[in-house]
């Protein structure tokens, strides 16, 4: 027997003996049903070609109970046994031993970070970001000038960090110093701010001045105060010029700035080689200070710059005066926006100085000639007299009219001059018998000015009239006089016997409201009103500057009828003055 | 190079930190020390470590530590209300004396004064 195909499977031919055994049926040989079986094959079993052998078919048949029903012979249903012999078979494979493998790396470094997200921290972060952006923009713009910019930046960086550190501790130390000062002089600070002398009500019209801080610097002991000026922008800052009026005792001088917040030590100190005789602080650029010296030089200091030297200084080549400079005055910027100031000196010249870039350019505005200009001067006369010049001792510019100014001379005359006329005066007033120490225009009324002199008198003038409106005899040489910034009729004067006199023409036309001796045995040299606070500073010849508070009686505003509102403004002041002047003019007109 | 030498000249090393003090500032501090009733001055850096002091070590550490926190709190308060604002100075007045603190970005200065002295 040749076996062509053998496939071991679990399908049993239905009619085979084996199947019968499984079924439990007797063995029989039935072949008729073989033909029906191929139909009953499951359709998904691979159809094996019939040619492979009938045996394959036999083996491929599935024994199903249905097929049993199609058999011709039906046997008694018997319990069929499972054709599969179920036997559990297990086998154990060889398991690979488990081996643990791990790898440890160094952990990333950790640090604890904590922060608060406050409103201001967020704000600061934004501001920093903004600044970075701006810097980037600037960098982009200046990429062309790389080398120079780098060098400059490096220097700037170094200097900046340096300056920042020093200045930081410095600034903080300054604040602390002022706080300590406030504590030490607490009572004075309270007085300055709040004290109003109640006894003024009982004093009638009289007033008093209350002493406040005393300003003194060790190194100014032998010098006298020669000039005072308040700073318009910072009303607690004032400048003091120190030097000597004594012709024989000429030495060094000093320019010192004090703040009301610290009376113990000055804010700025500039030692000078020659006595400072006058100074003026620019109105808008309050860091520019013009100074006139005893040796005839003028200089301009810039407070913003470091260093003790002036920014500009006139020399013999650049037209300095040959005699002491008695008064300097800043004036409006000229047409090219250059700053300029005027100075007057005993050498008879009024000079205008212009700050052009790094230089000080001078122009003689007027030469103060001695003879009167009413007579038409012939050439001979003019050559004979032109060498004689009057000595100017004070000057002041008109507050509203740009070209008009006054010059006081050593001969006691006051000349009204114009910037445009360099040879002639507009008018001359025979004012005093001794040198005119100060001339000042009234802050409000455009026609009125005041003058004082060592001949013991203070005179008030209307510039349209040749004779003084008011004359006051103060019994001692008058050092300085000043108009009050808050009223057109109030002024104060200091005399060499150490007395301060305060007048209010609106209240009393003949007598001072306050006559107070402030220093014994020393001469008072200068006085200035503070532009905002009701205080005055007085300088004496020991280098001391004292501040005083004006009592309410000295600061009275015009009394109005009950029910009417107090009108405010400079017009009121002008009207006040005008009233006074008209009272004086009437008798003149009547007599004429 | 000149600017570099300038920088190096005005540095003074005090304690742990490098505190750059110029001559002017030194003078101001001397004046403060000489004022009436001043008991002591302490300069503290931004981390609360005292850099310069005229008091003894124990008091200095105490003042510096306590006041540092107070100043930070005060400053935080002021700036929280308005971030553009900043603390200028603080006074703590007690029965016996007055403590004045002026803060700054990197340092703050503490001065203890007895005003009635």
mmCIF file of N, CA, C and O in Angstrom, chain A residues 45-82:
data_model
loop_
_atom_site.group_PDB
_atom_site.id
_atom_site.type_symbol
_atom_site.label_atom_id
_atom_site.label_comp_id
_atom_site.label_asym_id
_atom_site.label_seq_id
_atom_site.Cartn_x
_atom_site.Cartn_y
_atom_site.Cartn_z
ATOM 1 N N UNK A 45 -13.531 25.171 5.213
ATOM 2 C CA UNK A 45 -12.366 24.275 5.207
ATOM 3 C C UNK A 45 -11.823 24.194 3.798
ATOM 4 O O UNK A 45 -12.585 24.210 2.839
ATOM 5 N N UNK A 46 -10.535 24.175 3.704
ATOM 6 C CA UNK A 46 -9.943 24.185 2.344
ATOM 7 C C UNK A 46 -10.484 22.999 1.526
ATOM 8 O O UNK A 46 -10.502 21.874 1.986
ATOM 9 N N UNK A 47 -10.908 23.386 0.399
ATOM 10 C CA UNK A 47 -11.427 22.317 -0.480
ATOM 11 C C UNK A 47 -10.254 21.595 -1.094
ATOM 12 O O UNK A 47 -9.471 22.154 -1.844
ATOM 13 N N UNK A 48 -10.152 20.456 -0.654
ATOM 14 C CA UNK A 48 -9.046 19.664 -1.215
ATOM 15 C C UNK A 48 -9.539 18.971 -2.484
ATOM 16 O O UNK A 48 -10.667 18.482 -2.517
ATOM 17 N N UNK A 49 -8.751 18.952 -3.443
ATOM 18 C CA UNK A 49 -9.208 18.297 -4.703
ATOM 19 C C UNK A 49 -9.516 16.815 -4.466
ATOM 20 O O UNK A 49 -8.845 16.141 -3.685
ATOM 21 N N UNK A 50 -10.563 16.394 -5.064
ATOM 22 C CA UNK A 50 -11.025 15.001 -4.856
ATOM 23 C C UNK A 50 -9.965 14.016 -5.310
ATOM 24 O O UNK A 50 -9.864 12.938 -4.797
ATOM 25 N N UNK A 51 -9.130 14.490 -6.209
ATOM 26 C CA UNK A 51 -8.128 13.551 -6.743
ATOM 27 C C UNK A 51 -7.069 13.194 -5.737
ATOM 28 O O UNK A 51 -6.381 12.202 -5.902
ATOM 29 N N UNK A 52 -6.911 14.008 -4.726
ATOM 30 C CA UNK A 52 -5.845 13.675 -3.758
ATOM 31 C C UNK A 52 -6.102 12.399 -3.022
ATOM 32 O O UNK A 52 -5.231 11.823 -2.416
ATOM 33 N N UNK A 53 -7.245 11.979 -3.038
ATOM 34 C CA UNK A 53 -7.464 10.703 -2.359
ATOM 35 C C UNK A 53 -8.711 10.753 -1.529
ATOM 36 O O UNK A 53 -9.044 11.777 -0.939
ATOM 37 N N UNK A 54 -9.328 9.733 -1.577
ATOM 38 C CA UNK A 54 -10.553 9.608 -0.791
ATOM 39 C C UNK A 54 -10.227 9.629 0.677
ATOM 40 O O UNK A 54 -11.028 10.042 1.485
ATOM 41 N N UNK A 55 -9.072 9.194 0.980
ATOM 42 C CA UNK A 55 -8.681 9.165 2.399
ATOM 43 C C UNK A 55 -8.661 10.564 2.982
ATOM 44 O O UNK A 55 -9.035 10.779 4.124
ATOM 45 N N UNK A 56 -8.208 11.532 2.132
ATOM 46 C CA UNK A 56 -8.193 12.915 2.638
ATOM 47 C C UNK A 56 -9.595 13.358 2.975
ATOM 48 O O UNK A 56 -9.830 13.981 3.986
ATOM 49 N N UNK A 57 -10.483 12.989 2.124
ATOM 50 C CA UNK A 57 -11.857 13.365 2.419
ATOM 51 C C UNK A 57 -12.306 12.744 3.708
ATOM 52 O O UNK A 57 -12.991 13.361 4.521
ATOM 53 N N UNK A 58 -11.956 11.526 3.797
ATOM 54 C CA UNK A 58 -12.346 10.842 5.031
ATOM 55 C C UNK A 58 -11.789 11.584 6.227
ATOM 56 O O UNK A 58 -12.508 11.804 7.206
ATOM 57 N N UNK A 59 -10.543 11.942 6.066
ATOM 58 C CA UNK A 59 -9.928 12.602 7.240
ATOM 59 C C UNK A 59 -10.478 14.012 7.441
ATOM 60 O O UNK A 59 -10.516 14.511 8.551
ATOM 61 N N UNK A 60 -10.924 14.622 6.325
ATOM 62 C CA UNK A 60 -11.384 16.004 6.460
ATOM 63 C C UNK A 60 -12.796 16.125 6.958
ATOM 64 O O UNK A 60 -13.321 17.195 7.159
ATOM 65 N N UNK A 61 -13.470 15.014 7.091
ATOM 66 C CA UNK A 61 -14.849 15.151 7.546
ATOM 67 C C UNK A 61 -14.895 15.477 8.998
ATOM 68 O O UNK A 61 -14.081 15.040 9.803
ATOM 69 N N UNK A 62 -15.875 16.186 9.240
ATOM 70 C CA UNK A 62 -16.066 16.538 10.643
ATOM 71 C C UNK A 62 -17.196 15.717 11.161
ATOM 72 O O UNK A 62 -18.214 15.518 10.479
ATOM 73 N N UNK A 63 -16.992 15.289 12.286
ATOM 74 C CA UNK A 63 -18.028 14.484 12.850
ATOM 75 C C UNK A 63 -19.003 15.424 13.505
ATOM 76 O O UNK A 63 -18.659 16.215 14.369
ATOM 77 N N UNK A 64 -20.174 15.396 13.014
ATOM 78 C CA UNK A 64 -21.195 16.241 13.602
ATOM 79 C C UNK A 64 -22.416 15.412 13.899
ATOM 80 O O UNK A 64 -22.682 14.445 13.179
ATOM 81 N N UNK A 65 -23.092 15.888 14.882
ATOM 82 C CA UNK A 65 -24.303 15.119 15.200
ATOM 83 C C UNK A 65 -25.307 15.166 14.044
ATOM 84 O O UNK A 65 -26.090 14.241 13.874
ATOM 85 N N UNK A 66 -25.279 16.240 13.227
ATOM 86 C CA UNK A 66 -26.198 16.310 12.094
ATOM 87 C C UNK A 66 -25.912 15.214 11.084
ATOM 88 O O UNK A 66 -26.836 14.607 10.532
ATOM 89 N N UNK A 67 -24.645 15.041 10.903
ATOM 90 C CA UNK A 67 -24.298 13.996 9.914
ATOM 91 C C UNK A 67 -24.771 12.632 10.403
ATOM 92 O O UNK A 67 -25.116 11.746 9.619
ATOM 93 N N UNK A 68 -24.761 12.557 11.684
ATOM 94 C CA UNK A 68 -25.265 11.263 12.223
ATOM 95 C C UNK A 68 -26.724 11.076 11.832
ATOM 96 O O UNK A 68 -27.160 9.956 11.548
ATOM 97 N N UNK A 69 -27.467 12.146 11.779
ATOM 98 C CA UNK A 69 -28.902 12.038 11.425
ATOM 99 C C UNK A 69 -29.108 11.658 9.969
ATOM 100 O O UNK A 69 -30.100 11.009 9.635
ATOM 101 N N UNK A 70 -28.184 12.067 9.105
ATOM 102 C CA UNK A 70 -28.347 11.730 7.679
ATOM 103 C C UNK A 70 -27.949 10.304 7.373
ATOM 104 O O UNK A 70 -28.068 9.826 6.251
ATOM 105 N N UNK A 71 -27.447 9.631 8.337
ATOM 106 C CA UNK A 71 -27.080 8.231 8.072
ATOM 107 C C UNK A 71 -28.338 7.403 7.825
ATOM 108 O O UNK A 71 -29.382 7.684 8.403
ATOM 109 N N UNK A 72 -28.076 6.439 6.998
ATOM 110 C CA UNK A 72 -29.210 5.551 6.713
ATOM 111 C C UNK A 72 -29.628 4.846 7.976
ATOM 112 O O UNK A 72 -30.804 4.665 8.268
ATOM 113 N N UNK A 73 -28.629 4.371 8.585
ATOM 114 C CA UNK A 73 -28.957 3.655 9.837
ATOM 115 C C UNK A 73 -29.005 4.595 10.997
ATOM 116 O O UNK A 73 -28.084 5.391 11.227
ATOM 117 N N UNK A 74 -30.026 4.540 11.711
ATOM 118 C CA UNK A 74 -30.097 5.337 12.929
ATOM 119 C C UNK A 74 -30.038 4.432 14.111
ATOM 120 O O UNK A 74 -30.789 3.490 14.204
ATOM 121 N N UNK A 75 -29.093 4.816 14.919
ATOM 122 C CA UNK A 75 -28.943 3.979 16.120
ATOM 123 C C UNK A 75 -29.610 4.671 17.272
ATOM 124 O O UNK A 75 -29.995 5.841 17.206
ATOM 125 N N UNK A 76 -29.714 3.926 18.244
ATOM 126 C CA UNK A 76 -30.260 4.517 19.476
ATOM 127 C C UNK A 76 -29.344 5.622 19.952
ATOM 128 O O UNK A 76 -28.133 5.472 19.924
ATOM 129 N N UNK A 77 -29.935 6.834 20.316
ATOM 130 C CA UNK A 77 -29.054 7.910 20.827
ATOM 131 C C UNK A 77 -28.383 7.435 22.098
ATOM 132 O O UNK A 77 -29.036 7.025 23.032
ATOM 133 N N UNK A 78 -27.111 7.529 22.003
ATOM 134 C CA UNK A 78 -26.344 7.153 23.179
ATOM 135 C C UNK A 78 -25.566 8.359 23.647
ATOM 136 O O UNK A 78 -25.293 9.297 22.896
ATOM 137 N N UNK A 79 -25.179 8.371 24.845
ATOM 138 C CA UNK A 79 -24.358 9.485 25.371
ATOM 139 C C UNK A 79 -23.015 9.507 24.663
ATOM 140 O O UNK A 79 -22.285 8.532 24.715
ATOM 141 N N UNK A 80 -22.814 10.619 23.964
ATOM 142 C CA UNK A 80 -21.556 10.680 23.218
ATOM 143 C C UNK A 80 -20.447 11.186 24.099
ATOM 144 O O UNK A 80 -20.637 12.052 24.940
ATOM 145 N N UNK A 81 -19.435 10.612 23.869
ATOM 146 C CA UNK A 81 -18.264 11.060 24.653
ATOM 147 C C UNK A 81 -17.527 12.134 23.893
ATOM 148 O O UNK A 81 -17.640 12.262 22.669
ATOM 149 N N UNK A 82 -16.810 12.879 24.649
ATOM 150 C CA UNK A 82 -15.957 13.902 24.022
ATOM 151 C C UNK A 82 -14.899 13.192 23.205
ATOM 152 O O UNK A 82 -14.246 12.289 23.671
#
